[in-house]
Coordinates of C-alpha atoms in Angstrom, one line a residue:
Chain A
M1 CA -50.8 -20.5 11.3
K2 CA -48.8 -18.6 13.8
I3 CA -49.9 -14.5 13.5
G4 CA -47.8 -12.2 16.4
Q5 CA -45.8 -14.0 19.8
Q6 CA -48.4 -16.2 20.4
T7 CA -51.3 -16.5 18.2
W8 CA -52.7 -18.7 16.1
Q9 CA -55.3 -18.2 13.1
F10 CA -57.0 -21.1 11.5
A11 CA -57.0 -20.6 7.5
S12 CA -60.0 -21.6 6.9
P13 CA -61.7 -21.9 10.1
P14 CA -62.7 -24.9 12.1
R15 CA -66.6 -25.0 13.1
I16 CA -68.7 -25.6 15.8
V17 CA -70.5 -28.4 15.3
S18 CA -72.0 -29.2 18.2
T19 CA -72.5 -28.0 22.8
A20 CA -73.6 -29.9 25.2
S21 CA -73.7 -29.3 28.7
A22 CA -74.7 -31.7 31.8
V23 CA -74.9 -29.5 35.0
G24 CA -75.7 -30.4 38.9
E25 CA -78.5 -28.9 40.2
K26 CA -76.8 -26.2 42.1
E27 CA -76.3 -24.6 38.3
G28 CA -79.8 -25.4 36.7
Q29 CA -81.1 -23.2 39.8
G30 CA -78.8 -20.1 39.2
P31 CA -79.9 -17.8 36.4
L32 CA -78.5 -19.6 32.9
G33 CA -80.1 -22.9 34.3
I34 CA -83.0 -23.1 31.7
D35 CA -79.9 -22.4 29.1
F36 CA -78.0 -26.1 30.1
D37 CA -78.6 -29.3 28.4
L38 CA -79.1 -31.9 31.3
V39 CA -79.0 -30.9 34.9
V40 CA -79.0 -33.6 37.3
S41 CA -80.2 -33.0 40.7
D42 CA -78.6 -35.7 42.6
P43 CA -75.1 -34.2 42.9
Y44 CA -74.3 -38.5 43.1
V45 CA -75.4 -38.6 39.8
G46 CA -77.5 -41.8 40.5
Q47 CA -73.4 -43.2 41.3
K48 CA -71.2 -44.3 44.2
T49 CA -68.9 -41.8 44.5
W50 CA -68.4 -38.4 43.9
E51 CA -65.2 -39.1 41.2
L52 CA -67.5 -42.0 39.4
A53 CA -70.3 -38.4 40.0
E54 CA -68.1 -36.4 37.3
R55 CA -67.0 -39.0 35.5
K56 CA -70.4 -39.5 34.8
L57 CA -71.1 -36.2 33.7
M58 CA -68.7 -35.8 31.2
E59 CA -69.6 -39.1 29.3
M60 CA -74.1 -37.6 29.7
A61 CA -72.4 -34.0 27.8
H62 CA -69.5 -36.3 25.5
D63 CA -73.0 -37.8 24.4
K64 CA -75.2 -35.3 23.6
A65 CA -73.2 -33.4 22.2
I66 CA -72.6 -36.1 19.8
T67 CA -75.8 -36.7 18.7
K68 CA -76.9 -33.2 18.7
A69 CA -73.7 -32.9 15.5
G70 CA -76.3 -36.0 14.4
L71 CA -73.1 -37.8 14.2
E72 CA -72.0 -41.8 16.0
R73 CA -69.0 -41.8 18.4
G74 CA -66.6 -43.3 15.3
N75 CA -67.5 -40.2 13.9
I76 CA -65.4 -38.5 16.4
D77 CA -61.3 -39.1 15.3
L78 CA -60.5 -37.5 18.0
V79 CA -61.5 -36.1 21.2
V80 CA -59.2 -33.9 23.9
A81 CA -60.4 -33.2 27.7
G82 CA -59.2 -32.3 30.9
D83 CA -60.5 -32.1 34.5
L84 CA -58.9 -30.6 38.3
L85 CA -58.4 -34.0 39.0
C86 CA -55.3 -36.0 39.4
Q87 CA -53.7 -37.8 36.6
N88 CA -57.0 -36.6 34.8
I89 CA -59.2 -39.6 35.9
S90 CA -62.2 -37.9 34.3
A91 CA -61.3 -37.6 31.3
N92 CA -59.1 -40.7 30.4
F93 CA -62.1 -43.0 32.2
S94 CA -64.2 -41.3 30.4
A95 CA -61.8 -42.2 27.0
R96 CA -62.4 -46.1 27.9
T97 CA -65.6 -45.7 28.0
H98 CA -65.8 -43.7 24.9
G99 CA -63.1 -46.1 22.6
R100 CA -61.8 -42.7 19.9
P101 CA -58.6 -41.7 20.3
Y102 CA -57.7 -38.9 23.6
L103 CA -55.5 -36.2 24.2
G104 CA -56.0 -35.1 27.4
V105 CA -55.2 -32.5 28.8
F106 CA -54.3 -30.0 31.6
S107 CA -54.6 -26.6 32.5
A108 CA -56.2 -26.3 35.6
C109 CA -60.1 -23.9 34.6
A110 CA -58.6 -22.8 31.3
S111 CA -58.4 -26.7 30.0
S112 CA -62.0 -25.6 27.8
M113 CA -60.3 -23.6 25.9
E114 CA -57.1 -24.9 26.2
A115 CA -59.2 -27.7 24.1
V116 CA -61.4 -25.9 22.3
A117 CA -57.8 -24.5 20.8
L118 CA -56.0 -28.0 20.5
A119 CA -59.0 -29.1 19.0
A120 CA -59.3 -26.5 16.3
A121 CA -55.8 -26.4 14.9
L122 CA -55.5 -30.5 14.6
V123 CA -59.4 -29.7 12.2
D124 CA -57.8 -26.5 10.5
A125 CA -54.5 -28.7 9.6
G126 CA -56.4 -31.6 8.9
Q127 CA -55.5 -34.1 11.4
A128 CA -59.3 -34.3 11.7
D129 CA -62.4 -34.4 10.7
Y130 CA -64.6 -33.8 13.7
V131 CA -63.2 -33.3 17.4
L132 CA -64.8 -34.0 20.6
A133 CA -63.6 -30.8 23.0
A134 CA -65.1 -31.6 26.6
V135 CA -64.5 -30.3 30.4
S136 CA -65.3 -31.6 33.3
S137 CA -65.0 -30.0 37.7
H138 CA -67.4 -31.6 40.2
N139 CA -67.9 -29.3 43.4
S140 CA -67.2 -32.2 46.0
T141 CA -64.4 -33.4 43.9
A142 CA -62.6 -29.9 44.3
E143 CA -63.6 -29.3 47.8
R144 CA -61.8 -33.1 49.0
M145 CA -59.2 -33.2 46.3
F146 CA -58.4 -28.9 47.4
R147 CA -60.1 -27.6 50.0
F148 CA -61.4 -30.1 53.0
P149 CA -63.9 -32.6 53.4
T150 CA -67.0 -32.2 52.0
E151 CA -69.2 -32.1 55.6
Y152 CA -66.4 -30.5 57.0
G153 CA -67.9 -27.7 58.5
A154 CA -65.4 -24.3 57.5
Q155 CA -65.9 -21.0 57.2
K156 CA -64.8 -19.3 53.9
P157 CA -63.6 -15.9 52.9
P158 CA -66.1 -14.0 50.5
T159 CA -63.2 -14.4 47.7
A160 CA -63.4 -17.8 47.7
H161 CA -65.3 -19.5 44.8
S162 CA -67.3 -22.3 44.0
T163 CA -66.3 -24.8 42.0
V164 CA -69.2 -25.3 39.6
T165 CA -70.6 -29.4 39.5
G166 CA -70.6 -29.7 36.0
A167 CA -69.4 -31.1 32.1
G168 CA -69.3 -29.6 29.3
A169 CA -68.0 -30.7 25.4
V170 CA -68.2 -29.3 22.0
V171 CA -67.7 -30.6 18.7
I172 CA -65.4 -29.0 16.6
G173 CA -65.6 -30.0 12.6
K174 CA -65.3 -28.6 8.5
A175 CA -68.5 -28.2 7.9
Q176 CA -70.4 -25.2 5.6
N177 CA -72.7 -23.8 8.5
G178 CA -72.2 -22.9 12.7
I179 CA -70.2 -20.6 14.3
R180 CA -66.1 -19.8 13.2
I181 CA -63.7 -20.2 15.4
T182 CA -60.9 -17.6 13.8
Y183 CA -57.7 -17.0 16.5
A184 CA -56.7 -19.0 19.4
T185 CA -54.2 -16.8 21.8
I186 CA -51.8 -19.4 23.8
G187 CA -51.5 -17.8 27.6
N188 CA -47.6 -18.0 29.7
V189 CA -47.5 -19.0 33.2
V190 CA -47.8 -16.1 35.0
D191 CA -47.6 -15.3 39.0
L192 CA -47.5 -12.4 40.7
G193 CA -47.2 -13.6 43.9
V194 CA -50.5 -14.2 45.0
Q195 CA -49.7 -17.6 47.6
S196 CA -53.2 -18.1 48.9
P197 CA -55.6 -21.0 47.6
W198 CA -58.4 -18.1 48.6
E199 CA -57.9 -15.6 46.7
M200 CA -57.4 -17.2 43.3
G201 CA -59.9 -14.6 41.6
A202 CA -56.7 -12.2 42.5
A203 CA -54.0 -14.7 41.5
M204 CA -56.0 -15.9 37.7
A205 CA -55.9 -11.8 37.0
P206 CA -52.8 -11.1 36.0
A207 CA -52.6 -13.7 33.6
A208 CA -56.3 -13.1 32.2
V209 CA -54.6 -10.0 31.2
A210 CA -51.4 -10.9 29.3
T211 CA -53.6 -13.0 27.4
I212 CA -55.8 -10.5 26.0
D213 CA -53.1 -7.7 25.4
Q214 CA -51.1 -10.0 24.0
H215 CA -54.1 -10.7 21.1
F216 CA -55.2 -7.7 21.2
R217 CA -51.4 -7.0 19.9
D218 CA -50.5 -10.7 17.6
T219 CA -54.5 -9.7 15.8
G220 CA -54.1 -5.8 15.0
R221 CA -57.5 -5.5 16.6
Q222 CA -59.8 -4.1 19.2
P223 CA -61.7 -4.9 22.3
A224 CA -64.2 -2.6 20.0
D225 CA -64.2 -5.5 17.7
Y226 CA -65.6 -7.8 20.0
D227 CA -68.9 -7.7 20.7
L228 CA -68.1 -9.6 24.3
I229 CA -64.8 -11.0 26.0
V230 CA -65.8 -13.1 28.4
T231 CA -63.2 -14.0 31.6
G232 CA -63.3 -18.4 33.3
D233 CA -63.5 -17.7 36.2
L234 CA -62.5 -14.3 37.9
A235 CA -65.1 -13.9 39.3
R236 CA -66.4 -11.3 41.6
V237 CA -63.0 -10.2 43.7
G238 CA -60.3 -11.0 39.7
H239 CA -62.5 -9.5 37.5
P240 CA -62.9 -5.9 37.9
I241 CA -59.1 -6.2 38.8
A242 CA -57.9 -7.4 35.3
E243 CA -60.9 -4.6 34.4
E244 CA -58.5 -2.1 35.6
L245 CA -55.1 -4.0 34.5
L246 CA -56.1 -3.8 31.4
S247 CA -57.6 0.6 30.9
Q248 CA -53.6 0.9 32.8
K249 CA -52.8 -1.1 29.2
G250 CA -54.6 0.6 26.8
W251 CA -57.5 -1.0 26.9
N252 CA -61.0 -0.2 27.5
L253 CA -63.5 -2.7 28.2
S254 CA -66.4 -1.4 29.5
G255 CA -69.9 -3.2 28.4
R256 CA -67.7 -5.7 27.3
F257 CA -66.5 -7.3 29.5
A258 CA -68.0 -10.2 31.5
D259 CA -67.1 -13.2 33.7
C260 CA -68.4 -16.8 32.9
G261 CA -68.0 -17.3 36.9
N262 CA -70.3 -13.8 37.6
L263 CA -73.0 -15.2 35.5
I264 CA -73.5 -19.1 36.3
Y265 CA -74.7 -17.3 40.2
D266 CA -76.7 -15.5 41.8
P267 CA -75.2 -15.0 44.3
K268 CA -78.5 -13.1 45.9
T269 CA -80.3 -15.8 46.1
Q270 CA -78.2 -19.3 46.1
S271 CA -76.2 -19.6 49.0
E272 CA -72.4 -20.4 48.9
V273 CA -71.9 -18.4 46.7
F274 CA -69.2 -16.5 47.7
S275 CA -66.9 -14.3 44.7
G276 CA -68.8 -16.4 42.3
G277 CA -68.1 -19.9 40.0
S278 CA -64.8 -22.1 39.7
G279 CA -63.6 -25.7 38.1
A280 CA -63.2 -26.3 34.7
A281 CA -66.7 -26.4 34.3
C282 CA -67.4 -23.4 34.5
C283 CA -65.9 -21.3 31.5
A284 CA -67.0 -24.3 29.2
V285 CA -70.9 -25.0 30.3
V286 CA -71.5 -20.9 30.8
T287 CA -69.4 -20.9 26.8
F288 CA -71.3 -23.5 25.8
S289 CA -75.2 -23.2 26.4
H290 CA -75.1 -19.7 27.2
L291 CA -72.9 -17.7 25.3
L292 CA -72.6 -19.3 22.0
P293 CA -76.0 -19.3 21.2
K294 CA -76.0 -16.0 21.3
L295 CA -73.7 -16.0 18.3
V296 CA -76.6 -18.8 17.0
A297 CA -79.4 -16.0 17.2
G298 CA -76.8 -12.8 15.5
D299 CA -77.6 -11.5 19.3
W300 CA -73.4 -11.2 17.9
K301 CA -71.2 -11.4 15.3
R302 CA -67.0 -12.3 18.0
M303 CA -66.6 -13.5 21.2
L304 CA -63.6 -13.6 23.0
V305 CA -63.4 -16.2 25.6
V306 CA -60.3 -16.2 28.2
A307 CA -60.1 -19.4 30.2
T308 CA -58.5 -17.8 33.3
G309 CA -56.6 -21.6 35.4
A310 CA -54.8 -21.4 38.4
L311 CA -52.1 -24.3 38.9
L312 CA -51.7 -24.7 41.9
S313 CA -52.1 -28.5 43.3
S314 CA -53.0 -29.4 47.1
V315 CA -49.1 -30.3 48.1
S316 CA -48.0 -27.0 46.0
A317 CA -50.8 -24.6 48.5
Q318 CA -49.2 -27.1 51.9
Q319 CA -46.0 -25.4 51.0
N320 CA -46.7 -22.3 50.4
E321 CA -46.1 -21.5 46.9
T322 CA -47.5 -19.1 45.3
V323 CA -49.8 -19.6 42.0
P324 CA -48.8 -19.2 38.9
C325 CA -51.7 -18.6 36.6
I326 CA -52.6 -19.4 32.8
A327 CA -55.0 -17.8 30.6
H328 CA -56.0 -18.9 26.4
A329 CA -57.7 -17.2 24.0
V330 CA -60.2 -18.5 21.8
A331 CA -62.3 -15.9 19.4
F332 CA -65.5 -17.4 18.8
E333 CA -67.4 -15.7 15.5
A334 CA -70.9 -15.8 13.8
A335 CA -71.3 -18.7 10.9
V336 CA -71.5 -15.0 8.2
T337 CA -70.1 -12.0 9.5
Chain B
M1 CA -39.8 -22.7 45.0
S2 CA -42.0 -19.2 44.8
V3 CA -41.4 -17.3 42.1
Q4 CA -39.3 -14.6 42.9
M5 CA -41.5 -11.2 44.9
G6 CA -39.5 -8.7 42.2
E7 CA -40.3 -5.3 41.2
E8 CA -43.9 -6.1 39.5
Q9 CA -44.6 -8.9 42.2
K10 CA -44.6 -6.2 44.7
R11 CA -46.0 -3.4 42.8
Y12 CA -49.2 -5.9 42.1
Q13 CA -49.0 -6.3 45.5
A14 CA -49.9 -3.3 46.7
F15 CA -51.9 -2.8 44.1
L16 CA -54.1 -5.7 45.6
K17 CA -55.1 -4.1 48.6
G18 CA -57.9 -3.0 49.2
R19 CA -58.7 -4.6 45.9
Q20 CA -60.2 -7.6 47.9
P21 CA -62.7 -8.0 50.4
S22 CA -61.5 -8.8 53.4
R23 CA -62.9 -11.0 56.0
P24 CA -65.9 -9.8 58.4
W25 CA -63.5 -10.1 61.1
L26 CA -66.7 -7.7 63.2
L27 CA -69.2 -10.0 62.6
N28 CA -67.8 -13.8 62.3
S29 CA -66.7 -13.2 66.2
I30 CA -70.4 -12.3 67.0
R31 CA -71.7 -14.9 65.2
A32 CA -68.5 -17.4 66.8
F33 CA -69.7 -15.9 70.4
L34 CA -73.3 -16.4 69.9
S35 CA -73.6 -20.0 68.4
G36 CA -70.0 -21.4 70.5
G37 CA -72.2 -19.8 73.1
A38 CA -75.5 -21.7 72.4
I39 CA -73.4 -25.5 72.5
C40 CA -72.0 -24.7 76.4
L41 CA -75.7 -23.4 77.1
I42 CA -76.5 -26.8 75.8
G43 CA -73.7 -28.4 76.8
Q44 CA -74.2 -27.1 80.2
A45 CA -78.5 -28.0 80.0
I46 CA -77.0 -31.8 79.5
Q47 CA -74.7 -31.5 82.4
E48 CA -77.3 -30.4 85.0
T49 CA -79.8 -32.7 83.7
F50 CA -77.2 -35.5 84.9
V51 CA -76.9 -33.7 88.2
H52 CA -80.3 -33.1 88.9
I53 CA -82.3 -35.8 87.6
Y54 CA -79.9 -39.2 87.8
H55 CA -77.6 -38.4 90.3
Y56 CA -74.8 -37.4 89.0
S57 CA -71.4 -35.4 90.7
E58 CA -71.0 -32.7 89.2
Q59 CA -67.4 -34.1 87.4
I60 CA -68.8 -37.4 86.3
A61 CA -71.8 -35.7 84.7
G62 CA -69.2 -34.0 82.6
N63 CA -67.9 -37.1 80.4
P64 CA -71.5 -38.6 79.2
T65 CA -72.1 -34.8 78.3
V66 CA -68.9 -35.2 76.3
A67 CA -70.4 -38.2 74.9
I68 CA -74.2 -36.9 74.1
L69 CA -72.4 -33.6 72.3
I70 CA -70.1 -35.4 70.0
L71 CA -72.7 -37.7 69.3
L72 CA -75.1 -35.4 68.0
S73 CA -72.3 -33.7 66.0
A74 CA -71.7 -36.7 64.3
L75 CA -75.2 -36.9 63.4
F76 CA -75.7 -33.6 62.3
T77 CA -72.8 -34.5 59.9
G78 CA -74.1 -37.1 59.1
F79 CA -77.5 -36.0 58.0
G80 CA -75.5 -32.7 56.8
V81 CA -77.0 -30.5 58.6
Y82 CA -73.1 -29.6 60.6
D83 CA -71.4 -28.1 57.9
V84 CA -74.1 -25.2 56.6
F85 CA -74.2 -24.2 60.9
A86 CA -70.4 -24.6 60.3
R87 CA -70.8 -21.7 57.5
Y88 CA -72.4 -19.9 60.2
A89 CA -71.0 -20.2 63.7
G90 CA -67.5 -20.3 62.3
A91 CA -65.2 -20.7 64.9
G92 CA -68.2 -20.8 67.4
S93 CA -68.3 -24.5 66.3
A94 CA -64.3 -25.3 65.6
V95 CA -63.7 -24.3 69.2
P96 CA -65.7 -27.0 71.2
V97 CA -65.9 -31.2 70.7
T98 CA -68.1 -30.7 68.5
G99 CA -65.9 -29.8 66.0
F100 CA -63.7 -31.7 67.4
A101 CA -66.4 -34.4 66.4
N102 CA -67.3 -33.0 63.3
A103 CA -63.5 -32.9 61.8
I104 CA -63.5 -36.8 62.3
A105 CA -66.5 -37.5 61.0
A106 CA -66.7 -35.9 58.3
A107 CA -63.6 -37.3 57.2
A108 CA -64.5 -40.8 58.2
L109 CA -67.2 -39.5 55.4
E110 CA -65.7 -38.8 53.0
H111 CA -62.8 -41.2 52.8
K112 CA -65.4 -44.5 53.7
A113 CA -65.3 -44.8 49.3
E114 CA -61.4 -45.8 49.6
G115 CA -62.7 -48.3 52.0
Y116 CA -62.6 -49.2 55.6
I117 CA -58.8 -49.8 55.9
V118 CA -56.9 -47.4 53.3
G119 CA -60.0 -45.5 53.6
V120 CA -61.5 -44.1 56.7
G121 CA -58.4 -46.1 58.7
T122 CA -55.8 -44.1 58.0
N123 CA -58.1 -40.2 56.4
M124 CA -60.4 -40.4 59.3
F125 CA -57.5 -38.7 61.3
K126 CA -56.7 -35.7 58.7
V127 CA -58.2 -32.7 59.7
A128 CA -58.3 -34.2 63.7
G129 CA -54.7 -35.4 63.5
A130 CA -53.2 -31.6 64.6
V131 CA -54.6 -30.8 67.3
I132 CA -54.0 -34.2 68.6
V133 CA -51.1 -33.9 68.1
Y134 CA -50.1 -30.6 69.4
G135 CA -52.8 -31.1 72.4
V136 CA -50.4 -34.0 73.3
V137 CA -46.8 -32.5 73.2
A138 CA -48.6 -29.1 74.8
A139 CA -50.0 -30.8 77.3
F140 CA -46.0 -33.0 78.0
F141 CA -45.0 -29.4 78.2
V142 CA -48.1 -28.3 80.5
G143 CA -47.5 -31.1 82.9
L144 CA -43.2 -30.4 82.8
V145 CA -43.6 -27.2 83.7
R146 CA -46.1 -28.0 86.7
Y147 CA -44.1 -31.0 87.6
L148 CA -41.1 -28.1 88.3
F149 CA -43.2 -25.9 90.2
T150 CA -44.4 -28.4 92.3
H151 CA -41.5 -30.2 92.9
I152 CA -38.6 -27.8 93.3

């Protein structure tokens, strides 16, 4: 049901049946390492190419989520998945492996919450009993597509991001128990004129602000209604900018505002972190494996996840276009309030 | 086209000033100076070896020296070490001939997955190609100027 301008309210809230994550070594060595289901130390994941490696991670996350849900592939009515590569090859080709009905999505690094929002809407509407939502990214596939060859020596500015290697998957369905998905606020594309692909935090912050602001207006909720409001990958540069912009709009989020890109790596002990993590998998693996369990454990009651995406391509960046950005927000609530 | 730079965009660009960390220019310059100098020192040592031990003339010793530096750079690229060094060295690793070799070797390695013809062959000069094109163009104009000065 639509409420306000951009928000969907789910009348019979779909539930999180299971979550799964498969990540690379660097993510496994980070502060959240013990939370992830599968940590693969081989960056090629036993495959021949980086693209095959990312696809393998996606398939591992799919299978793990289905197994943890106590289901079989055949029980999944629909898969909604996305990634960062051209023509969504990680999601599309892994759909060949699972063979289930499939919808591909792309909102760059905001794809995780786009997939979750769509999956929840379809379950809520009764179009499916179980939907698998998944996203993936790989540091090396992203490097070679958006930046330089992986072995090329280039010095990056401190505003750069480190793309997360991993895949996150979640089974959403009609169930009696489990975390409820209550609202989704679909973002509009915001472009405030940031041109450098090395400044994604600053580019994406206004999109996150627009979606968070709209979410509060549409639902009538306040920041204090959430135990945590977490953005996808604004990281150490973009996150404080977003917090400041929100306070200018009258929303004080201090103490309850975090960012998945900040949480996933420790810049003090890990090299090559720059401003923090990014990539479609960043928001997904941190949310699915680190944050949602806190709702299950009863530490928190409500959480708003705002995945942020920079919708640039390597061609648009070379043609000096500014970076259009988007953010999608999904509200997760503990099984019983 | 890019987004129209309206009032909102201009205000945001002004707001961003000082809110993003800038590149550490001075530190990067010092690192580039030291590491670039170190590469050149190694090159000099190799050249002196050719001159004093193998009795090459200084001019002829230049060619095998460059070849050895290129070989070393390509090897270190293959071992996955050169990019780590370059992250520290910045321009210090990009400007000497080793940076050029790294650009070609890295692109060749990267595209091996797409095969030797459309992969390696097509993409090998993806990063370094611009240097070759504009190097040749610049050499042409410098040669032209030199010709005019010496013959007129």
